[in-house]
Amino acid sequence: MQRYSVFAIAREAARHHTGWQRAWRDAAPKSRYDVVIVGAGGHGLATAFYLGRNFGITNVAVIDKGWLGGGNTGRNTTIIRSNYLQDSSAAIYERSRDLYETLSHELNYNVMFSPRGVMMLAQTEHELRGYQRTAHANALQGVETEIIGPERVKQLCPIMNIDGPRYPVLGALWQPRAGTARHDAVAWGYARACSDMGMDIIQNCEVTGIRSEGGRVSGVSTTKGEIACDKLGMVVAGHSGVLAEMAGFRLPIESVALQALVSEPIKPCMDVVVMANTVHGYLSQSDKGEMVIGGGTDGFVNYTQRGSFHHVEETVRALVETFPMLSRLKMLRQWGGIVDITGDRSPVLSKTPLEGCFINAGWGTGGFKAIPGSGWGFAELMARGHSPLCDEFGLERFREGRFIDESVAAGVAH
Ligand code: FAD
Ligand code: PYC
């Protein structure tokens, strides 16, 4: 792999940028792999990367029906934080946040991790009590968060109106090392590193069936032919139910569209991330100057991967009391992604009833932040049969009633 560095930039500048190599090979499928991962989003690619890096398993294909990173990984609002309530969640989200800190070095690819700080606003007494509880839990888990008062909120985010008539700001749960990263770069960086290890990334190749022999997975049928494998990882977010049906089991997951939008670019005015869960919206400013804005999920189950005008209006209307400046901005683009939501708002990282077939799903509205940690744990689960990061997130928890309730931490109403 060509190393990216300041010297490489200088060398290429001197020869008019004619020497850059392709970042990854767009491969055609072989007839057989040790491991096939369905879904070249962040979670699928990170899983492949850690299979190679941590376990030396490199005869791997990552297959996507579209282009890599074209699912939710390339559609999210890029918020990274680990202020969850339950210990098993804090473990995987904090490991993930920690891996993000050094990911650019690890991948030799700038994922633009920006630990600018995330605040979750408390705009009702009830919300404030909930966040106080989370802050106490985080202190016990070793996750650095604190409750801050309205004056500190205003100091950190001067464009905010903290004295709104309906929803004054009473405080916030503040995580100073939380932040954002460039979503495409996360997918591209992992893809480049996987390709460098000799793995095949196969785009525009839809999995249409899952083959098995004697209760064990034996391969997949795809639009580019049959591919045999020893182990299969299904990492397809909003399409998890479709893949599970092909494998002969059902999932406790609903798929629904989540939308976001960006404004026209403006001068820098906000250098933290704010989530306002009572009025329901979240906001940050991209490096290009656009205000990146998200709202709630659609109120009905659907597979519509696009935006809708009423959603723009509802989301911005909700935020305007707290962020009056939004009323003066033109909105530039909107889009949607299909998110996979479980009843307890926690993911599924699990073996399945089909031997050799594993599932990584249910990240719902909050899985971008989890990509490195999920990839690390899921690779271990696939290689060794269990992983301390994943053990609590098995499918059996729904049968046994061991829910990992994260409905408050999810941060997006659904
Ligand atoms: P994806 O990136 O969706 O990848 C799955 C891939 O599977 C897709 O590329 C798809 O083409 C492929 N696939 C599906 N079916 C098949 C098939 N049959 N054959 C082959 N390939 C198939 N999370 C956060 O942490 N912070 C946020 O701020 C945040 N904001 C969000 C805002 C929006 C608008 C949305 C939609 C999501 C947001 N999320 C956020 C959630 C986050 O984006 C997802 O949880 C995460 O990206 C899921 O990654 P993934 O790799 O599992 O799925
Ligand atoms: O999980 O932090 C999150 C999030 C923010 C916006 C959508 N999801």
Short mmCIF file of C-alpha atoms in Angstrom, two decimals, residues 6 8 81 146 167 220 353 378 411:
data_model
loop_
_atom_site.label_atom_id
_atom_site.label_comp_id
_atom_site.label_asym_id
_atom_site.label_seq_id
_atom_site.Cartn_x
_atom_site.Cartn_y
_atom_site.Cartn_z
CA VAL A 6 3.46 14.86 3.95
CA ALA A 8 4.01 11.68 -0.44
CA ARG A 81 -19.95 9.58 21.97
CA GLU A 146 -20.13 15.62 33.55
CA TYR A 167 -37.89 24.82 26.83
CA VAL A 220 -24.16 -17.19 -0.69
CA PRO A 353 -29.53 -20.56 14.48
CA PHE A 378 -17.51 -8.96 15.97
CA GLY A 411 -30.66 10.16 21.60
#
